[in-house]
CSV table of C-alpha atoms and ligand atoms in Angstrom, one decimal:
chain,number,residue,atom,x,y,z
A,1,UNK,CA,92.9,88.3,-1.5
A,2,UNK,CA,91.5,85.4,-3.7
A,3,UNK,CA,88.1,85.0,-3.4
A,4,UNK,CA,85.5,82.4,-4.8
A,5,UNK,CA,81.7,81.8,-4.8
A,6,UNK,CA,80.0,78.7,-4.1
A,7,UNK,CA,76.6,79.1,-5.6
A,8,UNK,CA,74.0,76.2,-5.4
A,9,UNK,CA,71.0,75.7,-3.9
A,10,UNK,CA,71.6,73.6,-1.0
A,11,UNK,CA,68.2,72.2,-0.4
A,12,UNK,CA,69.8,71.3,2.0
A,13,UNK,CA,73.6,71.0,2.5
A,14,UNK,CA,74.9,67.7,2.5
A,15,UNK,CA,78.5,65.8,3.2
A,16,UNK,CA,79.2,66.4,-0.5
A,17,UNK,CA,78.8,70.2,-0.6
A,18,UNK,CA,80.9,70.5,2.7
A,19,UNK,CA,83.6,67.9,1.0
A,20,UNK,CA,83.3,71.0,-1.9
A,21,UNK,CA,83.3,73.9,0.7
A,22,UNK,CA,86.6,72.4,2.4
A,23,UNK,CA,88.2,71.8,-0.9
A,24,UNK,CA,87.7,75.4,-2.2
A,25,UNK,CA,88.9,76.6,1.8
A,26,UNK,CA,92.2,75.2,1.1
A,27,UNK,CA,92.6,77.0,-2.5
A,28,UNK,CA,91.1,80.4,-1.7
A,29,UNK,CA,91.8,83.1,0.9
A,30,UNK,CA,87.5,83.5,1.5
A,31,UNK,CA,84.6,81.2,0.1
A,32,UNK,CA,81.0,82.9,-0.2
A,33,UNK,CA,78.4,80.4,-0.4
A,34,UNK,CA,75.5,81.7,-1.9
A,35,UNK,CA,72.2,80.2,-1.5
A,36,UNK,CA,70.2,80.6,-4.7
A,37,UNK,CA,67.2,82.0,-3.4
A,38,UNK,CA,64.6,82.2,-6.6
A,39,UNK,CA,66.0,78.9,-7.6
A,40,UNK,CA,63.6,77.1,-10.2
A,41,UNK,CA,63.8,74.1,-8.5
A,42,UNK,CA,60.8,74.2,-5.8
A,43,UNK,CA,62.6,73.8,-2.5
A,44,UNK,CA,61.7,72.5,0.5
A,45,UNK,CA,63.3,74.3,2.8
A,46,UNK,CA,63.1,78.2,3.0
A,47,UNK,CA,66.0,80.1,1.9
A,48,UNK,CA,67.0,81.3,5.8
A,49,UNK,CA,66.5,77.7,6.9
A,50,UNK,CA,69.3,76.5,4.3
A,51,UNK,CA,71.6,79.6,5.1
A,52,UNK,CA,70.9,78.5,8.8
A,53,UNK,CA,71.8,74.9,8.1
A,54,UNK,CA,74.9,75.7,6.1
A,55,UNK,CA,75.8,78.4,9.2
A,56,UNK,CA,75.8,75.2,11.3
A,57,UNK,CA,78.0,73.0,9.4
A,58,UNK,CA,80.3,75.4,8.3
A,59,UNK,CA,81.5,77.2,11.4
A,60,UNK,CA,84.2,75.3,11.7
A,61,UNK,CA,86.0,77.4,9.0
A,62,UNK,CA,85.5,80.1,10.9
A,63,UNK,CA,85.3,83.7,9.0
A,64,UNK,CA,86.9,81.9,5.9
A,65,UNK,CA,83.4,81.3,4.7
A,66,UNK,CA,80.3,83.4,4.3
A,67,UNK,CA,76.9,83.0,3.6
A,68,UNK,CA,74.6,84.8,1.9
A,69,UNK,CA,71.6,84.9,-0.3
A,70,UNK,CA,71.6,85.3,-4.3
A,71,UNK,CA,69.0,86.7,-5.7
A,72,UNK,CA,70.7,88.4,-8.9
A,73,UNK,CA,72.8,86.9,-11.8
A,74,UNK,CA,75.7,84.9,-10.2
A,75,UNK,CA,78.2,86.7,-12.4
A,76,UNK,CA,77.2,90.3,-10.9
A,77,UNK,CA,77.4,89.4,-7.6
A,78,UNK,CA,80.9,87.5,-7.8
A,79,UNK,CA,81.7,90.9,-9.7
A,80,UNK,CA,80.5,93.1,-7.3
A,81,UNK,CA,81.8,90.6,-4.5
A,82,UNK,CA,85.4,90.7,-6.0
A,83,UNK,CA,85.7,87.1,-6.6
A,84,UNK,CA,87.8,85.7,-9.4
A,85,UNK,CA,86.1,82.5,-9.4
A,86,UNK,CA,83.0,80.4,-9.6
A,87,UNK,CA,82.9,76.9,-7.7
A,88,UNK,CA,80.8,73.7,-8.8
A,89,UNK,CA,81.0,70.1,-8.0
A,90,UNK,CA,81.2,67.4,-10.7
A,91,UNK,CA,79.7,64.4,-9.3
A,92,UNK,CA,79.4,62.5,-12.4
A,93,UNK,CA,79.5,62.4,-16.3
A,94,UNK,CA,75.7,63.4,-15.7
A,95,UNK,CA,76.2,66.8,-14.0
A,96,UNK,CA,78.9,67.6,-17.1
A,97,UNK,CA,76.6,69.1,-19.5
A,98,UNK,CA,74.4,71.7,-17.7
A,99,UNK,CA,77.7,72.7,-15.9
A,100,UNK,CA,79.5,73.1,-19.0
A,101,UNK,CA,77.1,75.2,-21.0
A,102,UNK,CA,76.3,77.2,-17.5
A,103,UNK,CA,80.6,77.9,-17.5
A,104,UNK,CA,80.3,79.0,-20.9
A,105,UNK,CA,77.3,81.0,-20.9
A,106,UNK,CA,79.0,82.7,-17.1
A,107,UNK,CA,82.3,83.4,-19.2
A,108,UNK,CA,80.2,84.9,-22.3
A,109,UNK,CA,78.6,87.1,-19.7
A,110,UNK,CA,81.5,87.7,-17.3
A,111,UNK,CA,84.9,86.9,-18.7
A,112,UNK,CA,86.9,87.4,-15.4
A,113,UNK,CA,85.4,84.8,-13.7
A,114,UNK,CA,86.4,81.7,-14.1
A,115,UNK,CA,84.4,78.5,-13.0
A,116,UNK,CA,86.4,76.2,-11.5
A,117,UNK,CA,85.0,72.1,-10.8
A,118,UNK,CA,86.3,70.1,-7.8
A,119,UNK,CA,85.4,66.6,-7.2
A,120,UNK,CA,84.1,65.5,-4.1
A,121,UNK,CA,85.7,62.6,-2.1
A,122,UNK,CA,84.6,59.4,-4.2
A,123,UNK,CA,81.9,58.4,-1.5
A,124,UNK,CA,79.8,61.6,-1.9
A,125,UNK,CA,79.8,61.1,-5.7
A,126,UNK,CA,76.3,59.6,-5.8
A,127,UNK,CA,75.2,62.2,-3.4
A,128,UNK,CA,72.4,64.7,-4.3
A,129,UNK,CA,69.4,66.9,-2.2
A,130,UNK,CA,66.8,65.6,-4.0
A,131,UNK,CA,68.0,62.0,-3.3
A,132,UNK,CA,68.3,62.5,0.5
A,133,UNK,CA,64.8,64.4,0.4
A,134,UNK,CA,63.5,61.2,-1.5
A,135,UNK,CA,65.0,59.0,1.3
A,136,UNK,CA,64.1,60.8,3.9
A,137,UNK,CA,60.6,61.3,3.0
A,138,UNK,CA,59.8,57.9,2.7
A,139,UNK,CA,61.6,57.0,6.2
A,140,UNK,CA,64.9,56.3,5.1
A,141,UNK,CA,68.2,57.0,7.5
A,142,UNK,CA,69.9,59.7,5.9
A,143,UNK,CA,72.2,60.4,8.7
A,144,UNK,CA,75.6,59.2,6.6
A,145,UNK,CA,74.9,61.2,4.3
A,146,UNK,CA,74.1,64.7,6.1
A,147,UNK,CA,75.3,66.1,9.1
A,148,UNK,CA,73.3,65.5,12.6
A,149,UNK,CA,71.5,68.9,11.9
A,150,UNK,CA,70.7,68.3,8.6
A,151,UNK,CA,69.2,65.3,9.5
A,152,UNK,CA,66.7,66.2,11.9
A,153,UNK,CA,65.8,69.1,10.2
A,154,UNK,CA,64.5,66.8,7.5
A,155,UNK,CA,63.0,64.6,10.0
A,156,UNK,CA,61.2,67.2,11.0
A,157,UNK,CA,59.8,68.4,7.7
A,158,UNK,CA,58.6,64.7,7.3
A,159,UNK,CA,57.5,64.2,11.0
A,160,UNK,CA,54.2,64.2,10.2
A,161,UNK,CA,52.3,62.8,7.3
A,162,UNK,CA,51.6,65.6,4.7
A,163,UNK,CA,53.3,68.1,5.8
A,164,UNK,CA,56.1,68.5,3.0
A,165,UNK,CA,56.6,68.2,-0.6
A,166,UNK,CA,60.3,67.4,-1.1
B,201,LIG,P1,71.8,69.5,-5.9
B,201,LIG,O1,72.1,69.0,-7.3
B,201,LIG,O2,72.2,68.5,-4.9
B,201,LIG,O3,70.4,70.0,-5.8
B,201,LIG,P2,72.9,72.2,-5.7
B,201,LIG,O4,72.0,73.0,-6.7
B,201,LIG,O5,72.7,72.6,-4.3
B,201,LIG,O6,72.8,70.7,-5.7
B,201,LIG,O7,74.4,72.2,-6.2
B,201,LIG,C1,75.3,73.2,-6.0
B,201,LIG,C2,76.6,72.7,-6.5
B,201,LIG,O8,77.1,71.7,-5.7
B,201,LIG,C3,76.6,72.1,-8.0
B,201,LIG,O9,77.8,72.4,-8.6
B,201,LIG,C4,76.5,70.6,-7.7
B,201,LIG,O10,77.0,69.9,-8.8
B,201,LIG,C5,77.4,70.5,-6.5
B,201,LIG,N1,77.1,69.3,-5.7
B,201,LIG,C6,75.9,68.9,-5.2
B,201,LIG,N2,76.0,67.7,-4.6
B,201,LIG,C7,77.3,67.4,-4.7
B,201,LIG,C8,78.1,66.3,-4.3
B,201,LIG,N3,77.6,65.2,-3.6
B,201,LIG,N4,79.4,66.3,-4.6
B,201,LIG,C9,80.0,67.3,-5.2
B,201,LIG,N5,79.3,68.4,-5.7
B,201,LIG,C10,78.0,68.4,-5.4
């Protein structure tokens, strides 16, 4: 049984994490995607409202994928999970950097984890949360970029004036 986690935060899920979700279903037996939960990044949507986004618009996979929080060091839990592997996306020459020294620091810690990048499809390559939080806080149309749930759910955090800090 190969295994892999997907950690990230998904503030929330967009097309390009699902293009990453599908991608790793195709190479490994089971995907856990694990929703960072103390995430230094301020978020602006709970941790259970981006599991239950990300339960939406991955149930097509069926019991392929589960979800769940992370609260500990990544490498423990994939330990402790069984999985051989680490997923990230590369978007860009930009994300290099922080994702390299975060593979080597994981390995350092971990060494029979590997990380392993996949690319999105080219489209979802300029694709980020905190761009689509930006768009749709100012009133933007976000709804190529997410899917339909995603999409009101961040309508909804911006529905009324004040009521969200992306
Ligand atoms: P974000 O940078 O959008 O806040 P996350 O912290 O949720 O993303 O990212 C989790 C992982 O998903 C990271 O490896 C990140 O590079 C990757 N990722 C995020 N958006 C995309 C995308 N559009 N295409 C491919 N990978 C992505």
């Amino acid at each position: 049984m190969h295994r892999a986690i997907y950690p990230g935060s998904f503030d929330p899920v967009t097309n390009g994490h699902l293009d990453v979700i599908e991608r790793a279903a195709k190479l490994f037996d089971h995907v856990i995607v694990a929703v960072a939960a103390n995430s230094q990044k301020q978020a602006l949507f709970s941790s259970d409202e981006r599991l239950e986004l990300l339960r939406q618009t991955t149930a097509c996979h069926g019991a392929k994928i589960t979800l769940t929080r992370l609260d500990g060091l990544l490498v423990d839990f994939a330990r402790q999970a069984g999985a051989s592997a680490i997923i990230r996306g590369l978007r860009a020459v930009s994300d290099f950097e922080f994702e390299f020294q975060m593979a080597l620091m994981n390995r350092k810690l971990e060494s029979s984890v590997e990380t392993l990048f996949l690319m999105p499809k080219e489209d979802y390559t300029y694709l980020s949360s905190r761009i689509i939080k930006e768009i749709a806080r100012l009133g933007g149309n976000v709804g190529s970029f997410v899917p339909e749930c995603v999409a009101a759910a961040l309508h909804g955090k911006f529905a009324s004036p004040g009521s969200a800090q992306p």
